[in-house]
Short mmCIF file of C-alpha atoms in Angstrom, two decimals:
data_model
loop_
_atom_site.label_atom_id
_atom_site.label_comp_id
_atom_site.label_asym_id
_atom_site.label_seq_id
_atom_site.Cartn_x
_atom_site.Cartn_y
_atom_site.Cartn_z
CA MET A 23 78.63 112.58 145.45
CA LYS A 24 81.88 114.73 145.68
CA PRO A 25 81.24 118.62 145.89
CA HIS A 26 82.64 120.99 143.09
CA PRO A 27 86.51 120.64 143.15
CA THR A 28 88.39 122.23 146.01
CA PHE A 29 91.36 122.87 144.36
CA ASN A 30 90.90 125.92 141.88
CA GLY A 31 93.26 128.65 140.52
CA LEU A 32 97.06 129.00 140.52
CA TYR A 33 99.36 126.86 142.82
CA VAL A 34 102.85 128.03 142.82
CA PRO A 35 105.39 124.98 143.59
CA LEU A 36 108.05 126.96 145.17
CA VAL A 37 111.80 126.73 144.49
CA THR A 38 113.99 125.82 147.73
CA PRO A 39 116.49 128.77 147.94
CA PHE A 40 120.00 127.77 148.99
CA THR A 41 123.05 129.82 149.90
CA ASP A 42 126.37 129.71 147.79
CA ASP A 43 127.63 127.08 149.96
CA LEU A 44 124.18 125.03 149.06
CA ARG A 45 122.44 125.43 152.87
CA LEU A 46 118.63 125.91 153.06
CA ALA A 47 118.15 129.49 153.12
CA PRO A 48 114.65 129.53 155.24
CA ASP A 49 114.35 133.33 155.37
CA ALA A 50 114.44 133.47 151.60
CA LEU A 51 111.93 130.79 151.19
CA ALA A 52 109.54 132.53 153.78
CA ARG A 53 109.71 135.51 151.57
CA LEU A 54 108.96 133.69 148.32
CA ALA A 55 106.00 131.98 150.00
CA ASP A 56 104.43 135.30 151.32
CA GLU A 57 105.13 136.98 148.21
CA ALA A 58 103.30 134.40 145.90
CA LEU A 59 100.34 134.09 148.24
CA SER A 60 100.34 138.28 148.49
CA ALA A 61 100.44 138.14 144.40
CA GLY A 62 96.98 135.99 144.12
CA ALA A 63 97.99 132.45 144.19
CA SER A 64 95.59 130.30 145.62
CA GLY A 65 97.85 128.19 147.25
CA LEU A 66 101.50 126.80 147.55
CA VAL A 67 103.03 123.31 146.66
CA ALA A 68 106.31 122.55 148.84
CA LEU A 69 108.50 119.63 148.08
CA GLY A 70 107.72 119.34 144.49
CA THR A 71 110.40 118.67 141.62
CA THR A 72 110.72 122.59 141.35
CA ALA A 73 111.77 122.33 145.04
CA GLU A 74 114.58 119.94 144.25
CA SER A 75 112.78 117.48 146.79
CA ALA A 76 115.28 114.77 145.97
CA THR A 77 118.15 116.46 147.27
CA LEU A 78 116.68 117.47 150.53
CA THR A 79 117.50 116.05 153.92
CA ALA A 80 114.43 114.62 156.11
CA GLU A 81 115.41 117.70 158.40
CA GLU A 82 115.33 120.17 155.41
CA LYS A 83 112.32 118.64 154.12
CA GLN A 84 110.31 119.29 157.69
CA THR A 85 111.49 122.89 157.81
CA VAL A 86 110.37 123.77 154.09
CA VAL A 87 106.81 122.50 155.20
CA ARG A 88 107.11 124.15 158.22
CA ILE A 89 107.72 127.53 156.49
CA CYS A 90 105.19 126.99 153.84
CA SER A 91 102.59 125.92 156.24
CA ALA A 92 103.05 129.23 158.38
CA ALA A 93 102.42 131.03 155.32
CA CYS A 94 99.36 129.36 153.92
CA ARG A 95 97.78 130.06 157.52
CA ALA A 96 98.64 133.43 157.38
CA HIS A 97 97.10 133.63 154.09
CA GLY A 98 94.33 131.22 154.71
CA ALA A 99 95.55 129.33 151.45
CA PRO A 100 96.00 125.44 151.13
CA LEU A 101 99.36 123.69 151.03
CA ILE A 102 99.75 120.96 148.85
CA VAL A 103 103.14 118.80 149.44
CA GLY A 104 104.82 116.64 147.20
CA VAL A 105 105.58 112.65 148.04
CA GLY A 106 107.32 111.07 145.62
CA THR A 107 108.01 107.16 145.96
CA ASN A 108 107.88 104.00 143.95
CA ASP A 109 107.10 102.16 147.20
CA THR A 110 103.45 101.72 148.27
CA ALA A 111 104.09 101.09 151.64
CA THR A 112 106.62 104.18 152.16
CA ALA A 113 104.28 106.32 150.35
CA ILE A 114 101.52 105.38 153.01
CA THR A 115 103.95 105.92 155.99
CA SER A 116 104.97 109.59 154.44
CA LEU A 117 101.33 110.57 153.73
CA ARG A 118 100.42 109.40 157.30
CA GLU A 119 103.20 111.56 159.06
CA LEU A 120 101.76 114.37 156.62
CA ALA A 121 98.36 114.07 157.75
CA ALA A 122 99.27 113.65 161.49
CA THR A 123 100.45 117.74 161.22
CA GLY A 124 97.11 118.85 160.49
CA ASP A 125 98.42 121.85 157.95
CA VAL A 126 98.54 119.95 154.79
CA ALA A 127 95.69 120.30 152.60
CA ALA A 128 96.47 117.62 149.94
CA ALA A 129 99.47 115.60 148.86
CA LEU A 130 100.75 115.75 145.20
CA VAL A 131 101.60 111.89 144.43
CA PRO A 132 103.12 110.57 141.08
CA ALA A 133 102.41 107.49 139.70
CA PRO A 134 105.09 105.07 140.80
CA PRO A 135 108.22 106.19 138.92
CA TYR A 136 110.58 103.88 136.94
CA ILE A 137 109.05 100.86 138.29
CA ARG A 138 106.28 101.07 135.59
CA PRO A 139 103.65 98.44 136.99
CA GLY A 140 101.18 99.23 134.36
CA GLU A 141 97.94 101.23 134.87
CA ALA A 142 96.05 98.26 136.86
CA GLY A 143 99.20 98.53 139.29
CA THR A 144 98.86 102.18 139.19
CA LEU A 145 95.50 102.18 140.22
CA ALA A 146 95.93 99.60 143.02
CA HIS A 147 98.70 101.78 144.20
CA PHE A 148 96.46 104.74 144.78
CA THR A 149 93.71 102.89 146.09
CA ALA A 150 95.93 101.89 148.81
CA LEU A 151 97.01 105.53 149.29
CA ALA A 152 93.61 106.99 149.41
CA GLU A 153 92.60 103.93 151.78
CA HIS A 154 95.26 104.00 154.17
CA GLY A 155 97.21 107.49 153.64
CA GLY A 156 94.53 109.52 155.73
CA ILE A 157 95.18 112.83 153.33
CA PRO A 158 93.70 113.94 150.22
CA LEU A 159 95.72 113.08 147.13
CA ILE A 160 96.30 114.81 143.85
CA VAL A 161 97.85 112.49 141.23
CA TYR A 162 100.89 113.68 139.27
CA ASP A 163 100.49 112.30 136.07
CA ILE A 164 103.72 113.29 134.33
CA PRO A 165 104.76 110.29 131.79
CA TYR A 166 108.26 111.50 130.67
CA ARG A 167 109.14 111.38 134.37
CA THR A 168 107.30 108.41 135.60
CA GLY A 169 107.57 106.31 132.18
CA GLN A 170 104.06 105.13 133.07
CA THR A 171 100.89 106.32 130.79
CA LEU A 172 97.56 106.77 132.21
CA SER A 173 94.50 106.67 130.09
CA ALA A 174 91.26 108.39 130.35
CA ALA A 175 89.50 105.55 131.75
CA THR A 176 92.30 105.00 134.53
CA ILE A 177 92.28 108.72 135.38
CA ALA A 178 88.37 108.45 135.78
CA ALA A 179 88.52 105.30 137.65
CA LEU A 180 90.94 107.35 140.24
CA GLY A 181 88.80 110.45 140.17
CA ARG A 182 85.95 108.38 141.54
CA LEU A 183 87.89 107.33 144.75
CA PRO A 184 86.94 109.23 147.68
CA GLY A 185 90.38 110.21 148.83
CA ILE A 186 91.58 111.29 145.29
CA VAL A 187 90.56 115.34 144.57
CA GLY A 188 92.56 116.04 141.35
CA ILE A 189 95.27 115.50 139.12
CA LYS A 190 98.15 117.49 137.72
CA HIS A 191 97.94 116.94 134.44
CA ALA A 192 101.49 117.10 132.71
CA THR A 193 101.44 114.59 129.66
CA GLY A 194 103.74 116.81 127.64
CA ALA A 195 100.75 117.36 125.13
CA ILE A 196 96.93 118.37 124.33
CA ASP A 197 95.76 115.16 123.09
CA ALA A 198 92.67 112.72 123.15
CA THR A 199 92.90 111.76 126.59
CA THR A 200 93.24 115.25 127.82
CA VAL A 201 90.08 116.36 126.01
CA GLU A 202 87.99 113.27 127.17
CA LEU A 203 89.31 114.56 130.70
CA LEU A 204 88.54 117.89 130.45
CA GLY A 205 85.21 117.17 128.61
CA SER A 206 84.06 115.17 131.64
CA PRO A 207 85.65 115.35 134.72
CA PRO A 208 84.48 113.20 137.74
CA PRO A 209 82.46 115.29 140.24
CA GLY A 210 84.60 117.06 142.67
CA PHE A 211 87.85 116.36 140.83
CA ALA A 212 90.24 119.18 140.04
CA VAL A 213 92.23 119.27 136.76
CA LEU A 214 95.14 121.12 137.29
CA GLY A 215 97.59 122.22 134.38
CA GLY A 216 101.12 121.10 134.86
CA ASP A 217 102.67 121.94 131.57
CA ASP A 218 103.57 125.53 131.98
CA VAL A 219 103.94 126.39 128.19
CA VAL A 220 100.51 124.90 127.55
CA LEU A 221 98.51 126.53 130.68
CA SER A 222 96.48 128.97 128.64
CA PRO A 223 94.98 126.32 126.25
CA LEU A 224 94.45 123.79 129.20
CA VAL A 225 92.50 126.14 130.98
CA ALA A 226 90.48 127.59 128.06
CA ALA A 227 89.71 123.96 127.54
CA GLY A 228 88.32 123.57 131.08
CA ALA A 229 91.32 122.76 133.55
CA HIS A 230 90.27 124.49 136.84
CA GLY A 231 93.82 125.83 137.35
CA GLY A 232 97.29 124.72 137.46
CA ILE A 233 100.11 123.94 139.80
CA VAL A 234 102.95 126.45 137.73
CA ALA A 235 106.54 126.49 138.29
CA SER A 236 106.90 129.22 136.24
CA ALA A 237 104.92 131.25 138.48
CA ASN A 238 107.46 131.84 141.07
CA LEU A 239 108.03 134.62 138.78
CA ARG A 240 105.26 137.00 137.66
CA THR A 241 102.75 135.14 139.76
CA ALA A 242 100.16 137.89 139.53
CA ASP A 243 99.89 137.37 135.57
CA TYR A 244 99.74 133.75 135.80
CA ALA A 245 96.83 134.30 138.41
CA GLU A 246 95.20 136.66 136.18
CA LEU A 247 95.74 134.43 133.15
CA ILE A 248 93.37 131.77 134.97
CA SER A 249 91.03 134.55 136.11
CA LEU A 250 90.59 135.87 132.49
CA TRP A 251 89.37 132.28 131.12
CA ARG A 252 87.22 131.36 134.23
CA ARG A 253 85.62 134.82 133.41
CA GLY A 254 85.30 134.41 129.68
CA SER A 255 87.44 137.11 128.58
CA GLY A 256 89.17 135.34 125.85
CA ALA A 257 90.93 137.71 123.82
CA PRO A 258 93.21 139.27 126.77
CA ALA A 259 93.53 135.75 127.90
CA ARG A 260 94.93 134.67 124.52
CA ARG A 261 97.38 137.78 124.60
CA LEU A 262 98.47 137.29 127.94
CA GLY A 263 98.62 133.30 127.54
CA ALA A 264 101.09 133.53 124.60
CA GLU A 265 103.17 136.31 126.51
CA LEU A 266 103.46 134.20 129.48
CA ALA A 267 104.14 130.75 127.26
CA ARG A 268 107.15 132.53 125.87
CA LEU A 269 108.36 132.90 129.34
CA SER A 270 107.37 129.46 130.37
CA ALA A 271 109.64 128.23 127.52
CA ALA A 272 112.53 130.44 128.62
CA LEU A 273 112.31 129.36 131.85
CA PHE A 274 112.61 125.67 131.07
CA ALA A 275 115.18 125.96 128.25
CA GLU A 276 117.54 124.27 130.70
CA PRO A 277 116.35 121.71 133.72
CA ASN A 278 113.96 123.07 136.29
CA PRO A 279 114.51 125.05 138.29
CA THR A 280 117.69 126.04 137.40
CA VAL A 281 116.75 129.19 135.03
CA ILE A 282 113.81 130.10 137.41
CA LYS A 283 116.61 130.34 140.65
CA GLY A 284 119.03 132.26 138.23
CA VAL A 285 116.06 134.49 137.48
CA LEU A 286 115.10 135.05 141.11
CA HIS A 287 118.61 135.63 142.12
CA ALA A 288 119.05 138.10 139.30
CA GLN A 289 116.06 140.11 141.06
CA GLU A 290 117.55 139.66 144.42
CA ARG A 291 114.78 137.55 145.87
CA ILE A 292 117.03 134.68 146.92
CA PRO A 293 120.61 134.47 147.98
CA SER A 294 121.92 132.59 145.12
CA PRO A 295 121.34 130.76 141.87
CA ALA A 296 122.72 127.75 143.31
CA VAL A 297 121.15 124.14 142.66
CA ARG A 298 122.23 120.67 143.89
CA MET A 299 123.85 117.94 142.10
CA PRO A 300 123.32 116.38 139.67
CA LEU A 301 121.67 119.91 138.43
CA LEU A 302 124.31 122.17 137.21
CA ALA A 303 123.32 126.25 137.18
CA ALA A 304 121.98 127.47 134.24
CA ALA A 305 123.76 129.35 131.62
CA THR A 306 124.33 133.20 131.89
CA GLY A 307 122.72 133.84 128.52
CA THR A 308 119.92 131.48 129.27
CA VAL A 309 118.96 133.55 132.53
CA ARG A 310 119.61 136.75 130.98
CA ARG A 311 116.90 136.03 128.27
CA ALA A 312 114.36 134.76 130.64
CA ALA A 313 115.00 137.74 132.90
CA LEU A 314 113.82 140.07 130.23
CA LEU A 315 110.77 138.25 129.49
CA ALA A 316 110.28 138.10 133.51
CA GLY A 317 110.57 141.72 133.75
CA SER A 318 108.93 142.97 130.53
CA ARG A 319 105.16 143.46 132.32
CA ALA A 320 105.04 146.28 134.73
CA ARG A 321 102.55 144.63 137.04
CA HIS A 322 104.57 141.30 138.06
CA SER A 323 105.21 140.67 141.53
CA SER A 324 109.04 140.86 141.42
CA PRO A 325 110.45 143.53 143.40
CA CYS A 326 113.42 144.21 141.47
CA THR A 327 112.25 146.10 138.36
CA ASP A 328 115.76 147.30 136.58
CA LEU A 329 116.73 143.84 135.35
CA ASN A 330 118.52 145.21 132.32
CA SER A 331 120.98 146.92 134.49
CA ALA A 332 121.13 144.50 137.18
CA LEU A 333 121.91 141.46 134.90
CA PRO A 334 125.51 142.48 133.40
CA HIS A 335 126.54 143.24 136.93
CA ARG A 336 125.55 139.88 138.68
CA TYR A 337 126.09 137.83 135.66
#
């Protein structure tokens, strides 16, 4: 039998900072990684959707993983790396390459996108990855991106595989499958919330933590939210959860991570709000609204505290 879940708490899927001319900004990424872990994140996620991983070159991906690995080693924290492909053989190769580095605690892998192989095919895909990839896997269940829904029975079957250690649950709703999953997760299987706006009720219902893009901002508060629910402090958790849900909604008002990058830039934490096409930079008003919410709590982890004065000059 598996032990208790290894992956608990808050995991921050970092953005990939760029310069105005769309070059990777490694120093800014290193600062973001250190800030997130110093603010209370349990670990980091590199090369997730939030990182614009589909637009990165192979060399850039290696740089991102190297920087995030160094930060996690310094803090004694686990690193999760996104591996997204709809080809099983290619995914196995990528997983083996990650495993060979020795610095990655797990890979975050979606159900095969676009192909929609059905639940039997999806289970066979993950079985092959678990058996041959050489690294623990966290299933990324996000049907609105993959086109593939996973039932509670399929998730339970995945959780019984020795190489699968958790799931990022981002189905867009708290439904009967969610309730069944949280009511009796497989032993040693971490259920991590992946829909930022409903993180609070997911953790209240039994999720072990979350992979939360919004936590690139106010990291300490998102970590505290999870801690409050796990300590049974319902009243303050509900208040903080409602506040952070408003922030998450503002950050996802335009495609992720455009608004997050806009706010990070306004806070002078990254050199540019630039994103690579097909994404376009978020609108000024959208960023301003989110930035005000990101700066509304005194103890958030950003070094910039005067957003009201900073934003009009920067945008």
